[in-house]
Amino acid sequence: MVPDLRSSIACCSARINSGPCVQGDRRVEDWSKRELDLKLGAIAASSDTHTNRTVPGLESLSVNYERFAQAAIIHLVQDRYAESAFATGFGGAAGLIGASRDYDIGTTTLGLRTEYKLAALPGFTLRTLIGWRYAYGDVRPSVSQSFAGAFGSFTVAGVPVDCNAFVSETNLDCAVSSAVTVGLSYAGQVGNHGSDNAFKGHLGVSF
């Protein structure tokens, strides 16, 4: 059964196509009075929905959607370092020495970008982004340190990078003229270990 529903009134219309498919099988075996009741089944369905609605004042609203996937790899090199101020005052025994180390962090981001334009407000463009970012690799930065006069060493760890984080961006631009654009933007990231939030204003001039 594949229903095809259509509806249309003065300000909106809708069309829904769906097709469910269900198949099942049952088998019973009797092995020396031991019954085996085996049930197998599968359900599959598809749905295709298209809607169109007109709201007074928003007839000229244009919306664009874009799904995206991004990947990035960051490689950091930390050189060996040694303190000299404490080493001079305490005969060299209190000087702190840090070992060299490389860090490799990778991220992948999946999300959705949208862009809104309204003919009633010419020149204004609203862009948004929401997504999920996954980080892997050296997500817990650390360095091995020791004192110049000691044989042992110890590890100092930094704030860990969130392996899973929600990211969002909002950008509102206004084209003052064909060559000048002003705008405001917000960028944020929220995870288990912390959050980052940034607000910016920008001015663009093309020539």
Backbone as a chain_set.jsonl record, in Angstrom:
{"seq": "MVPDLRSSIACCSARINSGPCVQGDRRVEDWSKRELDLKLGAIAASSDTHTNRTVPGLESLSVNYERFAQAAIIHLVQDRYAESAFATGFGGAAGLIGASRDYDIGTTTLGLRTEYKLAALPGFTLRTLIGWRYAYGDVRPSVSQSFAGAFGSFTVAGVPVDCNAFVSETNLDCAVSSAVTVGLSYAGQVGNHGSDNAFKGHLGVSF", "coords": {"N": [[0.846, -1.188, 0.0], [0.703, 2.073, -1.011], [0.347, 5.139, -0.05], [-0.682, 8.297, -1.382], [-0.791, 11.432, -0.573], [-2.31, 14.528, -0.966], [-2.676, 18.005, -0.497], [-4.148, 21.173, -0.715], [-4.553, 24.581, -0.233], [-5.438, 28.055, -0.029], [-3.07, 29.388, 0.818], [-1.093, 27.515, 1.168], [0.417, 24.328, 0.356], [0.732, 20.736, 0.187], [2.432, 17.619, -0.206], [2.652, 14.182, 0.24], [4.364, 11.226, -0.009], [4.518, 7.861, 0.727], [5.807, 4.61, 1.422], [5.403, 1.699, 2.892], [6.845, -1.523, 3.677], [6.479, -4.759, 4.717], [7.658, -7.839, 5.845], [7.499, -11.164, 6.962], [8.466, -14.231, 8.688], [8.024, -17.436, 10.094], [9.21, -20.229, 11.862], [9.003, -23.449, 13.217], [10.594, -25.972, 14.991], [10.902, -29.358, 16.072], [12.927, -30.989, 18.047], [13.599, -33.885, 19.463], [11.556, -33.422, 21.365], [12.214, -30.876, 22.028], [11.455, -27.726, 21.422], [11.991, -25.308, 18.936], [11.452, -22.08, 18.337], [11.481, -19.93, 15.861], [11.602, -16.694, 14.708], [11.522, -14.429, 12.114], [11.878, -11.226, 10.669], [11.326, -8.244, 8.736], [11.262, -4.774, 8.217], [10.671, -2.091, 6.133], [10.599, 1.259, 5.047], [9.693, 4.2, 3.25], [9.609, 7.732, 2.858], [8.486, 10.678, 1.372], [8.312, 14.033, 1.498], [6.92, 17.086, 0.607], [6.46, 20.485, 1.065], [4.831, 23.631, 0.805], [4.456, 26.879, 1.772], [2.901, 29.983, 2.218], [3.474, 32.926, 3.907], [2.048, 35.88, 5.04], [3.873, 38.777, 4.295], [6.257, 37.432, 4.133], [6.549, 36.476, 1.601], [8.611, 36.766, -0.224], [10.809, 35.458, 0.784], [13.89, 33.874, 0.635], [15.505, 30.819, 0.938], [18.338, 28.845, 1.426], [19.779, 25.641, 1.725], [22.509, 23.694, 2.887], [24.202, 20.775, 3.295], [27.159, 19.646, 4.908], [30.499, 18.312, 5.185], [33.469, 18.311, 6.943], [37.014, 18.055, 7.384], [39.983, 18.151, 9.319], [43.459, 18.381, 10.067], [45.801, 18.938, 12.56], [49.068, 19.777, 13.25], [51.465, 20.138, 15.686], [54.558, 21.357, 16.871], [56.619, 21.13, 19.601], [59.435, 22.501, 20.925], [62.369, 21.575, 22.836], [62.92, 23.036, 26.022], [64.596, 25.069, 28.499], [64.983, 26.442, 31.694], [66.784, 29.337, 32.704], [67.081, 31.394, 34.602], [66.456, 30.492, 37.272], [68.311, 28.516, 37.351], [70.735, 29.836, 37.524], [70.6, 31.137, 40.025], [70.4, 29.097, 41.932], [72.499, 27.379, 41.686], [72.092, 25.872, 39.443], [70.47, 23.662, 39.944], [67.723, 24.056, 40.225], [66.658, 24.631, 37.823], [64.147, 24.375, 35.376], [63.316, 21.915, 33.052], [61.964, 21.17, 29.961], [60.753, 18.576, 27.924], [60.984, 17.953, 24.4], [58.258, 17.644, 22.07], [55.838, 16.339, 19.762], [52.569, 17.129, 18.596], [49.541, 15.793, 17.389], [46.436, 16.413, 16.146], [43.252, 15.597, 15.035], [40.206, 16.549, 13.399], [36.759, 16.117, 12.629], [33.861, 17.402, 11.092], [30.401, 17.508, 10.905], [27.507, 18.889, 9.502], [25.008, 21.489, 8.98], [24.454, 24.141, 6.789], [22.776, 27.249, 6.4], [21.164, 29.814, 4.504], [19.561, 32.903, 4.454], [17.512, 35.177, 2.746], [15.654, 38.126, 2.298], [13.453, 39.737, 0.259], [12.066, 41.985, 1.005], [13.783, 43.252, 2.697], [16.224, 44.45, 1.36], [19.65, 43.718, 0.689], [20.307, 42.586, 3.129], [21.604, 39.652, 4.61], [21.324, 36.577, 6.162], [23.182, 34.107, 7.672], [23.578, 30.824, 8.883], [24.979, 28.181, 10.877], [25.094, 24.908, 12.039], [26.431, 22.12, 13.772], [28.192, 18.989, 14.399], [31.163, 18.22, 15.976], [33.932, 16.108, 15.948], [36.778, 15.141, 17.675], [40.064, 13.74, 17.595], [43.067, 11.886, 18.358], [45.89, 13.445, 19.823], [44.291, 14.477, 22.126], [44.525, 15.187, 24.738], [46.698, 17.29, 25.801], [50.075, 17.143, 26.88], [53.204, 17.424, 28.648], [56.485, 16.351, 29.344], [58.405, 17.106, 32.147], [61.265, 18.146, 34.089], [63.549, 18.775, 36.828], [66.721, 20.339, 36.725], [68.568, 19.415, 38.591], [67.596, 16.954, 39.377], [66.855, 13.436, 39.119], [64.479, 12.255, 38.418], [61.355, 12.677, 36.556], [58.361, 14.492, 35.718], [54.938, 14.795, 34.66], [53.088, 17.288, 33.031], [49.851, 18.204, 32.344], [47.585, 19.664, 30.023], [44.427, 21.416, 29.491], [41.999, 19.158, 28.42], [40.998, 18.486, 25.034], [37.717, 18.588, 23.815], [36.23, 15.609, 22.787], [33.764, 15.31, 21.575], [31.704, 17.782, 20.378], [29.346, 20.456, 20.154], [28.836, 22.704, 17.57], [28.263, 26.041, 16.424], [27.301, 28.749, 14.32], [26.514, 32.126, 13.514], [25.78, 34.63, 11.246], [25.245, 37.892, 10.269], [24.892, 39.961, 7.609], [25.048, 43.142, 5.989], [24.667, 44.754, 3.028], [25.786, 47.733, 2.418], [26.443, 49.212, 0.199], [27.4, 48.523, -3.215], [30.054, 48.055, -2.837], [30.649, 48.086, -0.133], [30.294, 46.315, 2.866], [28.836, 45.556, 5.945], [28.711, 43.854, 9.116], [27.657, 41.492, 11.691], [28.768, 38.796, 13.72], [28.63, 35.532, 15.226], [30.251, 32.871, 16.881], [30.378, 29.669, 18.239], [31.24, 26.958, 20.483], [30.456, 24.049, 22.204], [31.174, 21.749, 24.7], [31.896, 18.845, 26.79], [34.004, 19.535, 28.48], [34.293, 22.266, 28.384], [33.513, 25.517, 26.966], [33.457, 27.675, 24.103], [33.002, 30.988, 23.062], [32.428, 33.557, 20.762], [32.091, 36.864, 19.638], [31.852, 39.022, 16.925], [32.405, 41.98, 14.989], [32.377, 43.183, 11.687], [33.792, 44.795, 8.818], [33.686, 45.139, 5.411], [35.34, 46.056, 2.475], [35.362, 46.314, -0.928], [37.235, 46.696, -3.895]], "CA": [[0.0, 0.0, 0.0], [1.526, 3.27, -1.141], [-0.542, 6.285, -0.064], [-0.22, 9.548, -1.979], [-1.666, 12.431, 0.005], [-2.111, 15.871, -1.481], [-3.556, 18.99, 0.098], [-3.858, 22.495, -1.252], [-5.471, 25.662, 0.087], [-5.03, 29.325, -0.628], [-1.729, 29.877, 1.169], [-0.101, 26.457, 1.334], [0.156, 23.041, -0.276], [1.591, 19.673, 0.709], [2.367, 16.322, -0.881], [3.348, 13.154, 1.021], [4.424, 9.891, -0.6], [5.162, 6.918, 1.637], [5.638, 3.225, 0.991], [5.907, 0.696, 3.833], [6.966, -2.908, 3.211], [6.669, -5.632, 5.877], [7.753, -9.249, 5.489], [7.807, -11.953, 8.142], [8.529, -15.682, 8.512], [8.102, -18.146, 11.367], [9.54, -21.642, 11.675], [9.018, -24.188, 14.48], [11.24, -27.277, 14.86], [10.77, -30.224, 17.247], [14.095, -31.89, 18.129], [13.509, -34.676, 20.702], [10.659, -32.704, 22.261], [12.72, -29.527, 22.304], [10.939, -26.884, 20.367], [12.729, -24.093, 18.577], [10.539, -21.132, 17.7], [12.328, -18.937, 15.208], [10.845, -15.652, 14.034], [12.323, -13.477, 11.352], [11.051, -10.187, 10.077], [12.003, -7.06, 8.231], [10.375, -3.652, 7.929], [11.315, -0.996, 5.409], [9.637, 2.29, 4.68], [10.255, 5.427, 2.699], [8.677, 8.847, 2.901], [8.929, 11.844, 0.614], [7.387, 15.099, 1.863], [7.186, 18.409, 0.035], [5.493, 21.462, 1.522], [4.998, 25.0, 0.346], [3.559, 27.71, 2.564], [3.095, 31.415, 2.053], [3.128, 33.699, 5.098], [1.993, 37.306, 4.684], [5.085, 39.518, 4.629], [7.441, 36.618, 3.872], [6.4, 35.841, 0.298], [9.856, 36.854, -0.987], [11.897, 34.878, 1.559], [14.682, 32.865, -0.065], [16.266, 30.006, 1.893], [19.21, 27.832, 0.834], [20.325, 24.694, 2.69], [23.685, 22.962, 2.394], [24.843, 19.839, 4.217], [28.593, 19.657, 4.667], [31.405, 17.488, 5.984], [34.805, 18.895, 6.939], [38.056, 17.335, 8.12], [41.193, 18.95, 9.507], [44.556, 17.772, 10.838], [46.67, 19.96, 13.126], [50.354, 19.237, 13.714], [52.201, 21.12, 16.483], [55.905, 20.941, 17.273], [57.096, 21.803, 20.804], [60.874, 22.303, 21.108], [62.875, 21.448, 24.196], [63.218, 24.325, 26.649], [65.264, 24.979, 29.799], [65.046, 27.719, 32.415], [68.136, 29.795, 33.026], [67.085, 32.308, 35.746], [66.584, 29.711, 38.499], [69.538, 27.726, 37.286], [71.855, 30.679, 37.956], [70.502, 31.465, 41.447], [70.46, 27.924, 42.805], [73.552, 26.481, 41.252], [71.683, 25.049, 38.306], [69.645, 22.514, 40.322], [66.298, 24.369, 40.194], [66.238, 24.942, 36.463], [63.113, 23.489, 34.857], [63.602, 21.466, 31.69], [60.816, 20.553, 29.301], [61.14, 17.752, 26.785], [60.338, 18.269, 23.124], [57.201, 16.71, 21.728], [54.939, 16.706, 18.672], [51.149, 16.871, 18.847], [48.719, 15.618, 16.19], [45.007, 16.422, 16.469], [42.371, 15.593, 13.871], [38.802, 16.839, 13.657], [35.772, 15.99, 11.554], [32.662, 18.173, 11.413], [29.219, 17.263, 10.083], [26.515, 19.881, 9.878], [24.099, 22.091, 8.012], [24.533, 25.591, 6.592], [21.584, 27.849, 5.814], [21.274, 31.216, 4.11], [18.247, 33.501, 4.326], [17.434, 36.502, 2.137], [14.293, 38.62, 2.217], [13.399, 40.836, -0.701], [11.564, 43.176, 1.684], [14.948, 43.876, 3.342], [17.322, 44.26, 0.398], [21.0, 43.909, 1.201], [20.54, 41.812, 4.346], [21.779, 38.209, 4.433], [21.544, 35.861, 7.415], [23.765, 32.782, 7.472], [23.706, 30.06, 10.116], [25.656, 26.884, 10.795], [25.052, 24.038, 13.209], [27.119, 20.88, 13.438], [28.828, 18.15, 15.425], [32.598, 18.102, 15.716], [34.593, 15.009, 16.651], [38.231, 15.315, 17.718], [40.79, 12.515, 17.921], [44.522, 12.073, 18.381], [46.424, 13.935, 21.103], [43.269, 15.383, 22.651], [44.948, 15.599, 26.085], [48.088, 17.727, 25.66], [50.913, 16.975, 28.068], [54.632, 17.568, 28.414], [57.321, 15.78, 30.398], [59.318, 18.106, 32.695], [62.155, 17.707, 35.17], [64.486, 19.768, 37.329], [68.081, 20.036, 36.274], [69.306, 18.699, 39.624], [66.883, 15.747, 39.793], [66.91, 12.339, 38.161], [63.133, 11.902, 37.999], [60.593, 13.636, 35.754], [56.927, 14.503, 35.973], [54.148, 15.183, 33.484], [52.132, 18.379, 33.188], [48.817, 18.066, 31.32], [46.734, 20.825, 29.798], [42.983, 21.172, 29.428], [41.735, 18.251, 27.295], [40.121, 18.907, 23.943], [36.489, 17.789, 23.796], [36.123, 14.69, 21.648], [32.485, 15.585, 20.938], [31.299, 19.156, 20.664], [28.335, 21.085, 19.299], [29.343, 23.971, 17.043], [27.237, 26.862, 15.789], [27.723, 30.06, 13.828], [25.47, 33.006, 12.988], [26.419, 35.776, 10.597], [24.283, 38.813, 9.652], [25.581, 40.944, 6.771], [24.241, 44.157, 5.334], [25.388, 45.399, 1.932], [25.479, 49.159, 2.403], [26.54, 49.561, -1.213], [27.99, 47.424, -3.982], [31.453, 47.878, -2.45], [30.816, 48.111, 1.323], [29.451, 45.382, 3.616], [29.064, 45.519, 7.389], [27.997, 42.722, 9.685], [27.923, 40.946, 13.014], [28.854, 37.336, 13.666], [28.821, 34.769, 16.465], [30.758, 31.509, 16.715], [30.44, 29.006, 19.535], [31.486, 25.524, 20.572], [30.105, 23.586, 23.538], [31.536, 20.36, 24.957], [31.857, 18.421, 28.194], [35.083, 20.132, 29.262], [34.295, 23.716, 28.319], [32.821, 26.141, 25.85], [34.063, 28.855, 23.496], [32.03, 31.89, 22.458], [33.09, 34.721, 20.175], [31.265, 37.815, 18.921], [32.712, 39.883, 16.104], [31.837, 42.895, 14.025], [33.319, 43.268, 10.567], [33.562, 45.75, 7.74], [34.354, 44.707, 4.194], [35.368, 47.012, 1.387], [35.93, 45.73, -2.15], [37.567, 47.704, -4.918]], "C": [[0.876, 1.23, 0.0], [0.608, 4.479, -1.198], [0.134, 7.502, -0.679], [-1.196, 10.621, -1.54], [-1.307, 13.8, -0.541], [-3.131, 16.796, -0.825], [-3.158, 20.351, -0.423], [-4.96, 23.449, -0.846], [-4.856, 26.947, -0.409], [-3.577, 29.665, -0.38], [-0.7, 28.774, 1.288], [-0.539, 25.206, 0.599], [1.125, 22.029, 0.268], [1.375, 18.414, -0.092], [3.216, 15.337, -0.107], [3.229, 11.827, 0.293], [5.144, 8.972, 0.367], [4.861, 5.509, 1.177], [6.215, 2.257, 1.992], [5.941, -0.697, 3.209], [7.314, -3.776, 4.41], [6.679, -7.073, 5.412], [8.155, -10.029, 6.728], [7.791, -13.445, 7.845], [8.672, -16.31, 9.888], [8.323, -19.62, 11.1], [9.661, -22.305, 13.039], [9.607, -25.574, 14.227], [11.05, -28.039, 16.177], [11.907, -31.228, 17.219], [14.036, -32.598, 19.485], [12.738, -33.906, 21.773], [11.216, -31.356, 22.719], [12.306, -28.627, 21.136], [11.824, -25.657, 20.173], [11.778, -23.202, 17.783], [11.371, -19.978, 17.154], [11.452, -17.96, 14.422], [11.796, -14.671, 13.359], [11.401, -12.445, 10.729], [11.889, -9.011, 9.623], [10.968, -6.007, 7.888], [11.181, -2.568, 7.229], [10.25, -0.003, 4.997], [10.37, 3.487, 4.129], [9.182, 6.501, 2.699], [9.285, 10.033, 2.196], [7.903, 12.947, 0.832], [7.832, 16.408, 1.247], [6.086, 19.352, 0.502], [5.835, 22.833, 0.994], [3.98, 25.861, 1.066], [3.918, 29.173, 2.378], [2.585, 32.131, 3.291], [3.095, 35.166, 4.709], [3.221, 38.065, 5.186], [6.356, 38.766, 4.335], [7.358, 35.928, 2.512], [7.72, 35.787, -0.47], [11.048, 36.309, -0.219], [12.574, 33.773, 0.764], [15.573, 32.149, 0.944], [17.057, 28.958, 1.122], [19.79, 26.958, 1.944], [21.503, 23.964, 2.059], [24.224, 22.066, 3.501], [26.321, 19.755, 3.886], [29.309, 18.687, 5.601], [32.811, 18.065, 5.831], [35.755, 18.022, 7.754], [39.298, 18.208, 8.197], [42.19, 18.166, 10.348], [45.506, 18.884, 11.269], [47.919, 19.285, 13.676], [51.127, 20.353, 14.415], [53.535, 20.526, 16.908], [56.332, 21.781, 18.468], [58.575, 21.479, 21.0], [61.217, 22.127, 22.589], [63.202, 22.833, 24.748], [63.837, 24.086, 28.025], [65.332, 26.361, 30.416], [66.497, 28.058, 32.752], [68.178, 30.679, 34.257], [67.267, 31.547, 37.055], [67.871, 28.902, 38.513], [70.727, 28.524, 37.783], [71.822, 30.918, 39.459], [70.672, 30.289, 42.372], [71.483, 26.907, 42.314], [73.16, 25.536, 40.14], [70.739, 23.931, 38.654], [68.156, 22.785, 40.159], [65.794, 24.7, 38.794], [65.253, 23.914, 35.931], [63.392, 23.178, 33.395], [62.353, 20.768, 31.139], [61.256, 19.797, 28.065], [60.391, 18.188, 25.528], [59.281, 17.215, 22.809], [56.39, 17.262, 20.559], [53.515, 16.323, 19.048], [50.418, 16.77, 17.505], [47.259, 15.491, 16.617], [44.222, 16.477, 15.162], [40.939, 15.888, 14.272], [37.968, 16.562, 12.409], [34.497, 16.689, 12.011], [31.573, 17.845, 10.4], [28.148, 18.261, 10.492], [25.695, 20.384, 8.714], [24.305, 23.595, 7.995], [23.225, 26.076, 5.967], [21.855, 29.313, 5.502], [19.877, 31.758, 3.838], [18.373, 34.895, 3.71], [15.971, 36.874, 1.996], [14.263, 39.839, 1.311], [12.879, 42.124, -0.066], [12.662, 43.916, 2.429], [16.137, 43.689, 2.417], [18.675, 44.554, 1.038], [21.327, 43.096, 2.432], [20.617, 40.327, 4.007], [22.096, 37.585, 5.791], [22.04, 34.46, 7.1], [23.922, 32.101, 8.832], [24.42, 28.741, 9.841], [25.465, 26.159, 12.109], [25.707, 22.716, 12.82], [27.66, 20.17, 14.661], [30.279, 17.936, 15.022], [33.19, 17.01, 16.592], [36.096, 15.188, 16.535], [38.894, 14.014, 18.152], [42.286, 12.8, 17.828], [44.98, 12.487, 19.769], [45.465, 14.956, 21.699], [43.577, 15.814, 24.083], [46.42, 16.011, 26.017], [48.853, 17.593, 26.974], [52.371, 17.118, 27.663], [55.382, 16.985, 29.613], [58.349, 16.819, 30.829], [60.156, 17.502, 33.815], [62.992, 18.886, 35.62], [65.905, 19.343, 36.977], [68.855, 19.219, 37.304], [68.643, 17.426, 40.088], [66.959, 14.701, 38.698], [65.523, 11.979, 37.625], [62.486, 13.004, 37.17], [59.117, 13.53, 36.122], [56.218, 15.058, 34.73], [53.154, 16.274, 33.848], [51.139, 18.295, 32.018], [47.991, 19.332, 31.226], [45.266, 20.45, 29.788], [42.688, 20.28, 28.224], [40.798, 18.872, 26.267], [38.898, 17.996, 23.927], [36.449, 16.896, 22.565], [34.825, 14.903, 20.882], [32.022, 16.97, 21.351], [30.24, 19.605, 19.668], [28.859, 22.441, 18.861], [28.205, 24.713, 16.348], [27.844, 28.196, 15.378], [26.503, 30.809, 13.306], [26.138, 34.263, 12.46], [25.345, 36.608, 9.901], [25.061, 39.897, 8.922], [24.579, 41.911, 6.16], [25.103, 44.838, 4.274], [24.957, 46.855, 1.861], [25.502, 49.689, 0.978], [27.134, 48.371, -1.945], [29.422, 47.133, -3.561], [31.659, 47.761, -0.944], [29.795, 47.176, 1.973], [29.827, 45.433, 5.085], [28.27, 44.356, 7.968], [28.425, 42.383, 11.095], [27.928, 39.428, 12.912], [29.067, 36.765, 15.06], [29.302, 33.376, 16.111], [30.903, 30.876, 18.092], [30.689, 27.523, 19.413], [31.258, 25.099, 22.01], [30.431, 22.109, 23.645], [31.474, 20.043, 26.432], [32.873, 19.149, 29.052], [35.08, 21.664, 29.225], [33.525, 24.208, 27.113], [33.594, 27.365, 25.384], [32.963, 29.672, 22.829], [32.756, 33.13, 21.964], [32.068, 35.554, 19.411], [32.182, 38.769, 18.169], [31.855, 40.815, 15.257], [32.838, 43.077, 12.896], [32.835, 44.276, 9.537], [34.366, 45.299, 6.531], [34.22, 45.735, 3.091], [36.036, 46.357, 0.188], [36.159, 46.84, -3.179], [38.371, 47.056, -6.02]], "O": [[1.697, 1.417, 0.898], [0.127, 4.827, -2.276], [1.337, 7.716, -0.528], [-2.303, 10.714, -2.07], [-0.137, 14.182, -0.571], [-4.289, 16.429, -0.624], [-1.972, 20.651, -0.559], [-6.142, 23.188, -1.072], [-3.86, 26.928, -1.132], [-2.907, 30.18, -1.274], [0.478, 29.068, 1.493], [-1.711, 25.043, 0.263], [2.202, 22.378, 0.751], [0.281, 18.162, -0.598], [4.38, 15.616, 0.178], [2.125, 11.36, 0.011], [6.263, 9.267, 0.786], [3.8, 5.238, 0.615], [7.419, 2.002, 1.96], [5.152, -1.004, 2.316], [8.337, -3.553, 5.057], [5.797, -7.487, 4.66], [9.049, -9.611, 7.465], [7.179, -13.881, 6.871], [9.364, -15.771, 10.751], [7.695, -20.197, 10.212], [10.344, -21.786, 13.923], [9.15, -26.277, 13.326], [11.038, -27.444, 17.255], [11.868, -32.202, 16.467], [14.369, -32.015, 20.518], [13.186, -33.756, 22.91], [10.732, -30.774, 23.69], [12.778, -28.784, 20.01], [12.326, -25.063, 21.127], [11.358, -23.554, 16.68], [11.894, -19.159, 17.909], [10.659, -18.368, 13.574], [12.739, -14.164, 13.965], [10.285, -12.757, 10.315], [13.017, -8.816, 10.076], [9.916, -6.319, 7.331], [12.253, -2.18, 7.695], [9.134, -0.382, 4.641], [11.516, 3.758, 4.488], [7.994, 6.211, 2.557], [10.456, 10.358, 2.394], [6.755, 12.821, 0.406], [8.997, 16.791, 1.359], [4.903, 19.048, 0.348], [7.002, 23.151, 0.764], [2.778, 25.608, 0.985], [5.091, 29.547, 2.382], [1.429, 31.975, 3.684], [4.046, 35.652, 4.095], [3.56, 37.997, 6.367], [7.431, 39.364, 4.287], [8.019, 34.914, 2.289], [7.935, 34.879, -1.273], [12.188, 36.656, -0.53], [11.917, 32.852, 0.279], [16.302, 32.783, 1.706], [16.509, 28.265, 0.264], [20.238, 27.464, 2.973], [21.501, 23.656, 0.867], [24.659, 22.562, 4.54], [26.7, 19.788, 2.716], [28.794, 18.302, 6.651], [33.282, 18.281, 4.714], [35.344, 17.34, 8.693], [39.624, 18.922, 7.248], [41.812, 17.389, 11.224], [45.961, 19.676, 10.444], [47.836, 18.344, 14.466], [51.411, 21.389, 13.814], [53.628, 19.349, 17.258], [56.402, 23.007, 18.37], [58.935, 20.322, 21.216], [60.439, 22.491, 23.47], [63.699, 23.696, 24.025], [63.631, 23.039, 28.638], [65.691, 27.334, 29.752], [67.313, 27.182, 33.041], [69.213, 30.729, 34.921], [68.126, 31.9, 37.864], [68.442, 28.642, 39.571], [71.636, 27.964, 38.396], [72.865, 30.91, 40.112], [71.064, 30.48, 43.524], [71.322, 25.704, 42.52], [73.816, 24.519, 39.918], [70.228, 23.28, 37.743], [67.386, 21.843, 39.971], [64.618, 25.017, 38.616], [65.499, 22.711, 36.024], [63.671, 24.076, 32.6], [61.775, 19.893, 31.783], [62.033, 20.304, 27.257], [59.289, 18.73, 25.608], [59.389, 16.059, 23.218], [56.267, 18.474, 20.383], [53.285, 15.325, 19.73], [50.653, 17.571, 16.6], [46.894, 14.576, 17.355], [44.499, 17.304, 14.294], [40.506, 15.519, 15.364], [38.426, 16.752, 11.282], [34.101, 16.581, 13.172], [31.798, 17.897, 9.191], [27.903, 18.463, 11.681], [25.681, 19.805, 7.627], [24.328, 24.245, 9.04], [22.642, 25.402, 5.117], [22.672, 29.962, 6.155], [19.102, 31.16, 3.092], [19.229, 35.686, 4.103], [15.144, 36.043, 1.622], [14.946, 40.834, 1.552], [13.2, 43.221, -0.524], [12.495, 45.09, 2.763], [16.984, 42.835, 2.679], [18.828, 45.497, 1.813], [22.501, 42.923, 2.761], [19.815, 39.808, 3.231], [23.021, 38.013, 6.481], [21.402, 33.717, 6.356], [24.346, 32.724, 9.806], [24.451, 28.258, 8.709], [25.657, 26.741, 13.177], [25.562, 22.247, 11.691], [27.599, 20.668, 15.785], [30.585, 17.533, 13.9], [32.985, 16.982, 17.805], [36.629, 15.366, 15.439], [38.352, 13.275, 18.974], [42.708, 13.823, 17.288], [44.515, 11.946, 20.772], [45.774, 16.145, 21.773], [42.934, 16.734, 24.591], [47.3, 15.163, 26.16], [48.327, 17.897, 28.045], [52.729, 16.956, 26.496], [54.947, 17.121, 30.757], [59.081, 17.356, 29.998], [59.796, 16.483, 34.405], [63.135, 19.874, 34.898], [66.235, 18.157, 36.939], [69.709, 18.414, 36.933], [69.063, 16.851, 41.092], [67.105, 15.018, 37.517], [65.399, 11.46, 36.515], [62.999, 14.12, 37.09], [58.697, 12.571, 36.77], [56.83, 15.7, 33.877], [52.461, 16.183, 34.861], [51.537, 18.314, 30.853], [47.729, 19.993, 32.231], [44.907, 19.301, 30.047], [43.089, 20.612, 27.109], [39.925, 19.674, 26.598], [39.027, 16.775, 24.014], [36.613, 17.367, 21.439], [34.785, 14.698, 19.669], [31.958, 17.286, 22.539], [30.235, 19.195, 18.507], [29.28, 23.243, 19.695], [27.309, 24.104, 15.763], [28.775, 28.698, 16.008], [25.586, 30.217, 12.737], [26.958, 34.88, 13.14], [24.619, 36.1, 9.047], [25.801, 40.662, 9.54], [23.439, 41.559, 5.859], [26.139, 45.425, 4.586], [23.901, 47.176, 1.316], [24.674, 50.519, 0.602], [27.347, 47.318, -1.344], [29.956, 46.073, -3.89], [32.744, 47.374, -0.509], [28.601, 47.231, 1.677], [31.006, 45.36, 5.431], [27.277, 43.922, 7.384], [29.408, 42.906, 11.618], [27.189, 38.845, 12.12], [29.609, 37.423, 15.949], [28.82, 32.769, 15.155], [31.479, 31.473, 19.001], [30.395, 26.906, 18.389], [31.797, 25.708, 22.935], [30.026, 21.31, 22.801], [31.051, 20.874, 27.236], [32.631, 19.362, 30.24], [35.818, 22.288, 29.987], [32.962, 23.427, 26.345], [34.295, 28.008, 26.165], [32.107, 29.132, 22.127], [33.599, 33.688, 22.667], [31.277, 35.021, 18.633], [33.169, 39.26, 18.718], [30.737, 40.481, 14.865], [34.043, 43.12, 13.146], [31.643, 44.559, 9.412], [35.579, 45.102, 6.616], [33.127, 46.223, 2.807], [37.171, 45.892, 0.293], [35.374, 47.781, -3.3], [38.753, 47.725, -6.98]]}, "num_chains": 1, "name": "protein.A"}
